[in-house]
Short mmCIF file of C-alpha atoms in Angstrom, two decimals:
data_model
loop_
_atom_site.label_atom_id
_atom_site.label_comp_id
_atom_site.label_asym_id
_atom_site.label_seq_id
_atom_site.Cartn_x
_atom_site.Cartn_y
_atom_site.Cartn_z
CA UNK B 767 64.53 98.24 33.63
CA UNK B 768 61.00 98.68 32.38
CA UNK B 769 59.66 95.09 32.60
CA UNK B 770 56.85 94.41 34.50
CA UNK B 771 56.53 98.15 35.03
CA UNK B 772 53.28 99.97 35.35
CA UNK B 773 51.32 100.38 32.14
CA UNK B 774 49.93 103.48 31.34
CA UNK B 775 51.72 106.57 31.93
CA UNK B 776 55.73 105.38 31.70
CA UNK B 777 57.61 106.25 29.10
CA UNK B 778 59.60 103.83 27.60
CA UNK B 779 63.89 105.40 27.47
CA UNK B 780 65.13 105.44 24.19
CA UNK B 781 68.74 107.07 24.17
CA UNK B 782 68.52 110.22 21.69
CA UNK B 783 71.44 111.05 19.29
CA UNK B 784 73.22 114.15 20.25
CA UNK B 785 71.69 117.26 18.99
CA UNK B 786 75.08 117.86 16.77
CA UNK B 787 76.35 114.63 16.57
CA UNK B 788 79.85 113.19 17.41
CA UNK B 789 82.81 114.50 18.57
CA UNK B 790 85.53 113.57 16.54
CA UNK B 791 88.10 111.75 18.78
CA UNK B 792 90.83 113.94 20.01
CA UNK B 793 93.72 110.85 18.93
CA UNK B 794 96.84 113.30 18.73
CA UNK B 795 95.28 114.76 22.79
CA UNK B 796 95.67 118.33 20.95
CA UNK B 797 93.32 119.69 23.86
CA UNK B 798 94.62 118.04 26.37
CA UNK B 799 95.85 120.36 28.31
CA UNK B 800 92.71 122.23 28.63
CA UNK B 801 90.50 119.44 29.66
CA UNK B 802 93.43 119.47 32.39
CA UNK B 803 93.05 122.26 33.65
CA UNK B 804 89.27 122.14 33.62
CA UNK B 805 88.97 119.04 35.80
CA UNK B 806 91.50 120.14 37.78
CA UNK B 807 89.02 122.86 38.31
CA UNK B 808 86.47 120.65 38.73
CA UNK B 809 87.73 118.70 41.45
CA UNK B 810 88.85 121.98 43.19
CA UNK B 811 85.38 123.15 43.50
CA UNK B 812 83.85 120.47 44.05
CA UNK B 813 82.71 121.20 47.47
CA UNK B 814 80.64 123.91 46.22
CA UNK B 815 77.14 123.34 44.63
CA UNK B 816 77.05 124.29 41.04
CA UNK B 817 80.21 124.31 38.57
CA UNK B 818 81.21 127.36 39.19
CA UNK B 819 82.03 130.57 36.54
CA UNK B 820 85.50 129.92 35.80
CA UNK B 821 85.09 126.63 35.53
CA UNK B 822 82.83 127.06 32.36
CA UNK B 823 85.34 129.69 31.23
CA UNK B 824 87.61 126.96 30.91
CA UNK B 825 85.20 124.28 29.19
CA UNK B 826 84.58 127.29 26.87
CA UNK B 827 88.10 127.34 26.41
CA UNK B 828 88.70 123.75 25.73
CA UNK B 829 85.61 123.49 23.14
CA UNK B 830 87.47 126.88 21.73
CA UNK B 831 90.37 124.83 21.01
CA UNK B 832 88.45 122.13 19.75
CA UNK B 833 87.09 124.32 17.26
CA UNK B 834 90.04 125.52 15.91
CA UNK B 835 91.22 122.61 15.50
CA UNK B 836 88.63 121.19 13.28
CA UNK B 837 87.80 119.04 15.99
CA UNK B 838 84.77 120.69 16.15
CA UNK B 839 81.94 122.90 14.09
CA UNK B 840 82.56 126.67 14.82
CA UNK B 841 79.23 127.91 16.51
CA UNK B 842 78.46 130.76 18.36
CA UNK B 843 78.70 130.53 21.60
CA UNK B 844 75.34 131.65 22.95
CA UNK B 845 74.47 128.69 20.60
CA UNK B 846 76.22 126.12 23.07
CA UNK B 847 75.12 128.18 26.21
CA UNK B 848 78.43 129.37 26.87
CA UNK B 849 79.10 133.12 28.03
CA UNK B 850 79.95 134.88 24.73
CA UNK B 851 83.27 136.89 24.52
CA UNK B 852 84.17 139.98 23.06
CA UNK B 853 85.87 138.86 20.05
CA UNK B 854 82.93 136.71 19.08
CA UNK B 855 84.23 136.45 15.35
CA UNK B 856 83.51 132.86 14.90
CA UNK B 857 81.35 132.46 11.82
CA UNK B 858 77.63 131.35 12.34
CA UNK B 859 76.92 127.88 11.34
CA UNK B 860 73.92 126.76 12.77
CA UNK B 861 74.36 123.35 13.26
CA UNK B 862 71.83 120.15 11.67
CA UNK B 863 71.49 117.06 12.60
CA UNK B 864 74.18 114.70 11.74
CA UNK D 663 6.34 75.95 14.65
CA UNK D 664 2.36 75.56 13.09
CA UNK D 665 1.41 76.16 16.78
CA UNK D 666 3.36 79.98 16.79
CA UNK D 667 1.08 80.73 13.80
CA UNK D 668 -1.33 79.73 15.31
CA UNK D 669 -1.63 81.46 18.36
CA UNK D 670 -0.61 84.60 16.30
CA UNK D 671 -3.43 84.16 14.08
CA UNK D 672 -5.64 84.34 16.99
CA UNK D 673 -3.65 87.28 19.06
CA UNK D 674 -3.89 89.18 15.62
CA UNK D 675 -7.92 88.19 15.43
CA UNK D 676 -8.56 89.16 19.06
CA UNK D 677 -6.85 92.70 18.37
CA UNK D 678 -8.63 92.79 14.85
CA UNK D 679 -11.80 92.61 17.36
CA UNK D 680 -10.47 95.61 19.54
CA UNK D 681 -13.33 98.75 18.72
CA UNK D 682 -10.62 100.79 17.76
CA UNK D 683 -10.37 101.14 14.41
CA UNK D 684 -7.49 99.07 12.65
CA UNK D 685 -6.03 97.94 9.62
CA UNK D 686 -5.48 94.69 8.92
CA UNK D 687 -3.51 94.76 5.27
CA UNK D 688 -3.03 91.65 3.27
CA UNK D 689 0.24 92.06 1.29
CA UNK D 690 0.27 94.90 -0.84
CA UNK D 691 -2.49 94.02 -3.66
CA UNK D 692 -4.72 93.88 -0.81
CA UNK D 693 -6.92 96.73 0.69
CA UNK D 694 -7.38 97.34 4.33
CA UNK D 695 -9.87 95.64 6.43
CA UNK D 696 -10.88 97.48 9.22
CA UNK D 697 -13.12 96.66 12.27
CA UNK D 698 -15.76 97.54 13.93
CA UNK D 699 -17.01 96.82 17.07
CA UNK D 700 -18.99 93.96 16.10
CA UNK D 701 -16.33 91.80 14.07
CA UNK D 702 -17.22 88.92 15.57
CA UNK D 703 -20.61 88.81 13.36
CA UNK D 704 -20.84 90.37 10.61
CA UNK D 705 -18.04 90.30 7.91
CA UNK D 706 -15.75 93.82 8.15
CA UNK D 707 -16.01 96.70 5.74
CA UNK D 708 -13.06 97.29 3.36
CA UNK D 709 -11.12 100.49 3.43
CA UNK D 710 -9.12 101.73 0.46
CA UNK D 711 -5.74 102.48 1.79
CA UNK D 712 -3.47 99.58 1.26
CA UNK D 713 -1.36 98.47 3.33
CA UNK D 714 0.16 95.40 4.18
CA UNK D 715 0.00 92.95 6.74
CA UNK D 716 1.72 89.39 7.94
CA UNK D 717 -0.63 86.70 7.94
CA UNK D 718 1.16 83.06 8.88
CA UNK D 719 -1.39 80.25 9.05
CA UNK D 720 -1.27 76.91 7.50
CA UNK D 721 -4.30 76.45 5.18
CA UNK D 722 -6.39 73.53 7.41
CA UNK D 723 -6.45 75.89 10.44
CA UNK D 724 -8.43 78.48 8.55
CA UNK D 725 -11.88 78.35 9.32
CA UNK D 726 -13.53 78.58 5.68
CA UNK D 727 -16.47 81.02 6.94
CA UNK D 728 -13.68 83.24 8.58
CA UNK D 729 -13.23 87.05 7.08
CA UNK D 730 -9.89 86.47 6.43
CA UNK D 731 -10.56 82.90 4.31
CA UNK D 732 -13.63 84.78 2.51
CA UNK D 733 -11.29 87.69 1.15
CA UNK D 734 -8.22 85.96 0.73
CA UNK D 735 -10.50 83.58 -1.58
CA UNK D 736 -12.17 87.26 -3.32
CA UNK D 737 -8.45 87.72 -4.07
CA UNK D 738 -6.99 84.67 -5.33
CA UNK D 739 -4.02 84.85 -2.52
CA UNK D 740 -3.62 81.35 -1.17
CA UNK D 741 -2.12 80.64 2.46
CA UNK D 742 0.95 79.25 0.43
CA UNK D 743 1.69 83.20 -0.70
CA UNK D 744 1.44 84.72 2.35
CA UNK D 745 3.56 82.32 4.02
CA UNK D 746 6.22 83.01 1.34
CA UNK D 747 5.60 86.69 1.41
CA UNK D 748 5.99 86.56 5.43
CA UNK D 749 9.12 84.61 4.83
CA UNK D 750 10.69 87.20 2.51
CA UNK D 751 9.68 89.88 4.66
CA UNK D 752 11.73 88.30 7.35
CA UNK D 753 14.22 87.55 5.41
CA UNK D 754 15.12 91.29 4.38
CA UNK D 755 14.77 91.96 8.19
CA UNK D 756 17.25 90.07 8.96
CA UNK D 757 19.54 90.91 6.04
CA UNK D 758 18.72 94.25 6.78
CA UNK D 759 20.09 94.24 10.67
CA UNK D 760 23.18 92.06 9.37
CA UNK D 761 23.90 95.01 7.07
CA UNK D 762 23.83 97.00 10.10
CA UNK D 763 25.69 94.66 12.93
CA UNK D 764 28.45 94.06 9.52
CA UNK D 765 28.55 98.08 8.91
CA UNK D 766 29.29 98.56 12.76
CA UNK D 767 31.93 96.11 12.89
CA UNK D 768 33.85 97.18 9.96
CA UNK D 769 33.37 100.42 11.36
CA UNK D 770 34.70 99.62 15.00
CA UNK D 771 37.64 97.82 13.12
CA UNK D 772 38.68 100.91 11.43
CA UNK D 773 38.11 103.02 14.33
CA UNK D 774 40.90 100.64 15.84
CA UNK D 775 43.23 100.62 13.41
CA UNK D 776 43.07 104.68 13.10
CA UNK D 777 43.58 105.11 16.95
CA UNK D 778 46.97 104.04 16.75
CA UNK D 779 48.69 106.92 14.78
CA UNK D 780 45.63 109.36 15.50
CA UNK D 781 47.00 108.69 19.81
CA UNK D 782 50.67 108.73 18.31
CA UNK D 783 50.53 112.16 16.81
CA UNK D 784 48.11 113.48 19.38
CA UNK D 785 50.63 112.26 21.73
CA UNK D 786 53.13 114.52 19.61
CA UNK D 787 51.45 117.43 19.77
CA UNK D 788 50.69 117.66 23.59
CA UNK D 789 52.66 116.04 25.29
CA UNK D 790 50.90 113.39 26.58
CA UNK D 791 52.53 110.43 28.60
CA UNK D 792 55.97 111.96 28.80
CA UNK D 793 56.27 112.36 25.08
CA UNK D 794 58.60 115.15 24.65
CA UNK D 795 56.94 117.62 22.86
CA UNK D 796 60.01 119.33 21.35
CA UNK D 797 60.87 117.56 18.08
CA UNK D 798 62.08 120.09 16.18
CA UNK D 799 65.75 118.84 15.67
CA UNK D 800 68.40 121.81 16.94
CA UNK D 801 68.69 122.87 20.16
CA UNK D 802 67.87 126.28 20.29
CA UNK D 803 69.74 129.18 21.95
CA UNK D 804 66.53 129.80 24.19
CA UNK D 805 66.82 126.79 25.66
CA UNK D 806 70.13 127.46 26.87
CA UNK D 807 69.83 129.94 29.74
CA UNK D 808 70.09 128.43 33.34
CA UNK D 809 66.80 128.54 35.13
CA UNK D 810 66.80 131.48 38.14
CA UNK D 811 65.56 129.30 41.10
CA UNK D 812 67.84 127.08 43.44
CA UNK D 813 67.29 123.93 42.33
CA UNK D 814 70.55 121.76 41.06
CA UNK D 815 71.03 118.19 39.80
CA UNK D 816 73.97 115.92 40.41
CA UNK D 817 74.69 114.23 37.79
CA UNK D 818 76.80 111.20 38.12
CA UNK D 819 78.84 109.33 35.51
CA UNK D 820 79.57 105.90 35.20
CA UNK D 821 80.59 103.82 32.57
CA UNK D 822 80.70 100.01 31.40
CA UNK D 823 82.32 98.04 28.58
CA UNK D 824 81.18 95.42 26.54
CA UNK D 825 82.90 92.00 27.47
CA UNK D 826 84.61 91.39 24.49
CA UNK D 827 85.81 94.87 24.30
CA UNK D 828 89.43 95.47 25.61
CA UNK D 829 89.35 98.69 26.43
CA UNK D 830 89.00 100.28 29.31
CA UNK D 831 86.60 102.98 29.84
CA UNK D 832 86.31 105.23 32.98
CA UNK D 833 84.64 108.93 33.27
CA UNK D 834 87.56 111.31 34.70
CA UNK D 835 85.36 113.16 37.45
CA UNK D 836 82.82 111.29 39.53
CA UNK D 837 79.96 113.90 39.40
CA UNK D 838 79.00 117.36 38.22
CA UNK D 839 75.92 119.80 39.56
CA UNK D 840 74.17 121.43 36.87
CA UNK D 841 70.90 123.52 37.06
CA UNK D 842 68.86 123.06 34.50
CA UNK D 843 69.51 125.10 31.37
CA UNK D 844 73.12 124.92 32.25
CA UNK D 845 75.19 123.27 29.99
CA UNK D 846 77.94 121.40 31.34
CA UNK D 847 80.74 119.62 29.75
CA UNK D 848 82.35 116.07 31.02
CA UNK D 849 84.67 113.70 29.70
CA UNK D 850 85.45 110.30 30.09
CA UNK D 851 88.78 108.30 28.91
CA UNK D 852 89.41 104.84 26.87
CA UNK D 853 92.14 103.16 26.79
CA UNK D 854 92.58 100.20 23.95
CA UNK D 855 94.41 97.93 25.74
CA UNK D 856 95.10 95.39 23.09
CA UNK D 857 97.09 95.32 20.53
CA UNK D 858 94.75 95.70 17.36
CA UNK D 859 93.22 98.55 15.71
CA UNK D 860 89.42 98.48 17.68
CA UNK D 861 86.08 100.00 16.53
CA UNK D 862 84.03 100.78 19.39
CA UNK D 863 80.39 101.64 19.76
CA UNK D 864 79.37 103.95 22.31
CA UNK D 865 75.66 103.94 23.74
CA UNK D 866 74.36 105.66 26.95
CA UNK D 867 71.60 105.64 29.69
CA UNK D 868 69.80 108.09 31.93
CA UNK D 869 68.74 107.10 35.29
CA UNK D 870 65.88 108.02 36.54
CA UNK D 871 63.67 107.60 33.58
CA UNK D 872 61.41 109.88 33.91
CA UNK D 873 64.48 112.41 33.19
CA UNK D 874 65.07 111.20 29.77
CA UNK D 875 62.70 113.16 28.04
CA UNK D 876 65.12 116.56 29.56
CA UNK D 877 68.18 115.44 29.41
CA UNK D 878 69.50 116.83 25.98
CA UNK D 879 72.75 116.30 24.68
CA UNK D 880 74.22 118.57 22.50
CA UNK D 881 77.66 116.45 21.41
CA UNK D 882 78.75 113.30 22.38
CA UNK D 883 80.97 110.72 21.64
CA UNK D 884 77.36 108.32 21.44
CA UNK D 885 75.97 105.94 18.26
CA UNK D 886 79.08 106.34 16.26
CA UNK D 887 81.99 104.43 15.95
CA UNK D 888 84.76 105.51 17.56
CA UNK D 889 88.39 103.80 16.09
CA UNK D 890 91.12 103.63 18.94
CA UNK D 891 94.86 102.18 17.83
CA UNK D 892 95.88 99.52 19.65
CA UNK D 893 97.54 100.79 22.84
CA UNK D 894 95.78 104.17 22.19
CA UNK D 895 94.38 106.53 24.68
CA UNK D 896 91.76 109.09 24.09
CA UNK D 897 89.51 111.62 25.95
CA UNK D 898 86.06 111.56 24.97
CA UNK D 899 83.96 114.43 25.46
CA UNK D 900 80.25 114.98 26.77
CA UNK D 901 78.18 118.04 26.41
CA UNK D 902 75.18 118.29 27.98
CA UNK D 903 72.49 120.01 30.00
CA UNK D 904 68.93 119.69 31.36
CA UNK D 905 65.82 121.09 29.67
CA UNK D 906 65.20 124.47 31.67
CA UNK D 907 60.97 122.91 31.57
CA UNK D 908 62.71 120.20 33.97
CA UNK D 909 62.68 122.92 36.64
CA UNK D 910 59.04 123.96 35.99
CA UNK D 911 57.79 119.71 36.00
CA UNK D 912 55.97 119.22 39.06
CA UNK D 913 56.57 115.19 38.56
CA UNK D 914 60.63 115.86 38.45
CA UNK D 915 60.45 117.50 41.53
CA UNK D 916 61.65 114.83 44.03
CA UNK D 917 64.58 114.40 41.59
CA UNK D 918 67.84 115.47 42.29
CA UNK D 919 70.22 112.88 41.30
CA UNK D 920 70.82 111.59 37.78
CA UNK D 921 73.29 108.97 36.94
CA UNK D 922 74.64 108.84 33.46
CA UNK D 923 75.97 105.86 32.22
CA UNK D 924 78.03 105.11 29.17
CA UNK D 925 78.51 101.28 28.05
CA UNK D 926 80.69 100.73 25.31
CA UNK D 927 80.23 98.14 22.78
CA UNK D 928 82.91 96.67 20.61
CA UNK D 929 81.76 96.96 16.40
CA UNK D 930 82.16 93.12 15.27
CA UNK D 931 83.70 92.86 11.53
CA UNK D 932 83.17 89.77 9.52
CA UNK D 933 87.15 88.18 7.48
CA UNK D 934 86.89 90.92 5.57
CA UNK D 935 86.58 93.63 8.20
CA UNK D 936 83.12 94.62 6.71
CA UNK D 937 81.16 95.90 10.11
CA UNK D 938 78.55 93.22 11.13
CA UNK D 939 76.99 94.34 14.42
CA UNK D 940 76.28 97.47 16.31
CA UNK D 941 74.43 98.09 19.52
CA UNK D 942 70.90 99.67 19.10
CA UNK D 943 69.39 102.07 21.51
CA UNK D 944 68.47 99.00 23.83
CA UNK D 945 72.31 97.97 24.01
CA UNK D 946 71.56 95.22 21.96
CA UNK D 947 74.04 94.09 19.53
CA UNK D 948 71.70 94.21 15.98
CA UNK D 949 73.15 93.52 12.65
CA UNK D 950 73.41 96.48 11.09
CA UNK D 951 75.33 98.70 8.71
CA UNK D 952 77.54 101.71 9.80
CA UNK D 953 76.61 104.31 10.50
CA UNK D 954 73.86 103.71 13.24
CA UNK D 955 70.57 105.19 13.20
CA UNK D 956 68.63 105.23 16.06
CA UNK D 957 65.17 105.94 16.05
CA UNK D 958 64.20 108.73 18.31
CA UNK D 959 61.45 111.34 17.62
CA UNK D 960 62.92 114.23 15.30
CA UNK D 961 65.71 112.14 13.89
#
């Protein structure tokens, strides 16, 4: 993709890890039904520009059942830009790099 | 070469006859002869500063009532000795300037070599050439928080798989619109289709490039292997989002389409199902060890 590019001011891509490292694979589809229902969502908006509210209400939800679980490292959820809820009792553990 | 000594003989007789007053020194045992106006006639007075001088003349082109034959004779210096002396003298000139020309190379050599990590970590610390200046590791809340203005990016998935990798590998929605700072989560599905127990490898790319240095992923299912059962089907989640300073970039501002693509590669295993090869950033299948490190700034 870069070859015979111009020299100088490109920047060669080099594909960065994830900032918290893998998901671990979902093999039993325990959270299945939420990714459902949030491409269902998806697909329903689609005809409007950005993904909408409730839309990331529901990928809240499904990461909120991948946390508990243990499919995922509890975080805050300001920490994954997600609208925080009320009951924000999910312990703080700042994530490092895997 | 008897003929240059000559001639410089007489160039340096012809300014010994100038009126100004000069000093013509013979090595440094001899005194200064000065001139006067006359020094064609009579024989010059001596001076008592020393300093010396380059004489070069072979012996038989001396005249033997010349000033210069009379003193060098008062002194005991034959022609031989000032040719040797002149000979030295140039001889530390010249070792002198290849001290100099050898100092300057070395130097420019080292200058060289010390460019390379002195532009790298310049490069680091402003920015320069689309390095992304953010290498602190974590994504930080601040970073989160979608940008005010209008401006959205489509980002579209696709996905590949490695030919000798039966799976099958498709993203479950075509495209998503983000602003930048959003995040946005994605998935895609795989689907072993044989019937073994398959270790795949998971690597991705960002189109356009100039994107990559703003297009942050927080998890993925990326660089590590991924196990499916044979037969096995499995949702794979992305979750992503743009670098709010993507908005602010006045080169990113024709973009407005991103295409994400995810090729999967299978994880080879030697008889004993040791792992032999994974991909490397490039896609490449290296030899390598699990699990895969790939070299990115901050890792």
């Amino acid at each position: 993709m870069s070859f015979g590019g111009a020299s100088g001011n490109t920047k060669v891509f080099r594909p960065t890890p994830p900032d918290r490292g893998s998901f671990p694979l979902d093999h039993d589809g325990e959270c299945k039904i939420q990714m459902q229902i949030y491409l269902d969502c998806l697909r329903s908006s689609r005809s409007r520009d950005r993904v909408p509210a409730d839309c990331r209400l529901l990928a809240k939800e499904y990461l909120n059942c991948r946390m508990e679980r243990g499919l995922m490292l509890k975080d805050n959820w300001v920490n994954l830009g997600l609208p925080d809820d009320k009951r924000s009792s999910s312990t703080d553990t700042p994530e490092s790099k895997s | 070469m008897p003929r240059i000594l000559v001639s410089r003989i007489r160039s340096r007789l012809v300014s010994v006859a100038r009126p100004v007053q000069q000093c013509r020194y013979v090595l440094d045992s001899l005194r200064c002869m000065s001139t006067s106006p006359n020094s064609g006639t009579e024989p010059p007075t001596v001076s008592d500063s020393p300093q010396p001088a380059k004489l070069n003349t072979p012996a038989s082109r001396i005249h033997s009532n010349s000033h210069l034959a009379r003193r060098m004779k008062e002194l005991g210096i034959t022609v031989g000795d000032l040719q040797r002396e002149h000979v030295r003298r140039e001889q530390l000139k010249n070792r002198t300037s290849g001290y100099y020309a050898l100092s300057l190379l070395i130097g420019t050599l080292a200058l060289s070599y010390a460019a390379v990590p002195f532009y790298r970590l310049l490069c680091q610390k402003a920015g320069y050439a689309g390095t992304p200046i953010a290498e602190s590791a974590t994504i930080t809340a601040d970073r989160l928080i979608p940008v005010d203005s209008n401006r959205k990016i489509t980002v579209r998935f696709e996905s590949d798989v490695s030919r000798s990798l039966p799976w099958k590998f498709e993203p479950l929605q075509r495209q998503v619109t983000v602003t930048p700072g959003e995040t946005a989560l994605a998935f895609f599905k795989a689907t072993n289709l044989s019937n073994q127990d398959i270790i795949g490898v998971a690597t991705y790319n960002v189109t356009p490039d100039q994107i990559a240095p703003y297009f942050s992923k927080i998890q993925c299912f990326c660089f590590e292997q991924q196990q499916l059962r044979a037969g096995e089907q499995v949702d794979m989640p992305i979750f992503f989002f743009i670098d709010p300073d993507f908005d602010t970039d006045p080169q990113m501002k024709h973009i407005h389409e991103v295409v994400l693509n995810y090729t999967f590669f299978k994880a080879k295993t030697n008889a004993s199902g040791q792992y032999l090869t994974v991909p490397d950033a490039a896609g490449n299948e290296i030899a390598g060890q699990i699990p895969i490190t790939v070299s990115s700034p901050g890792a």
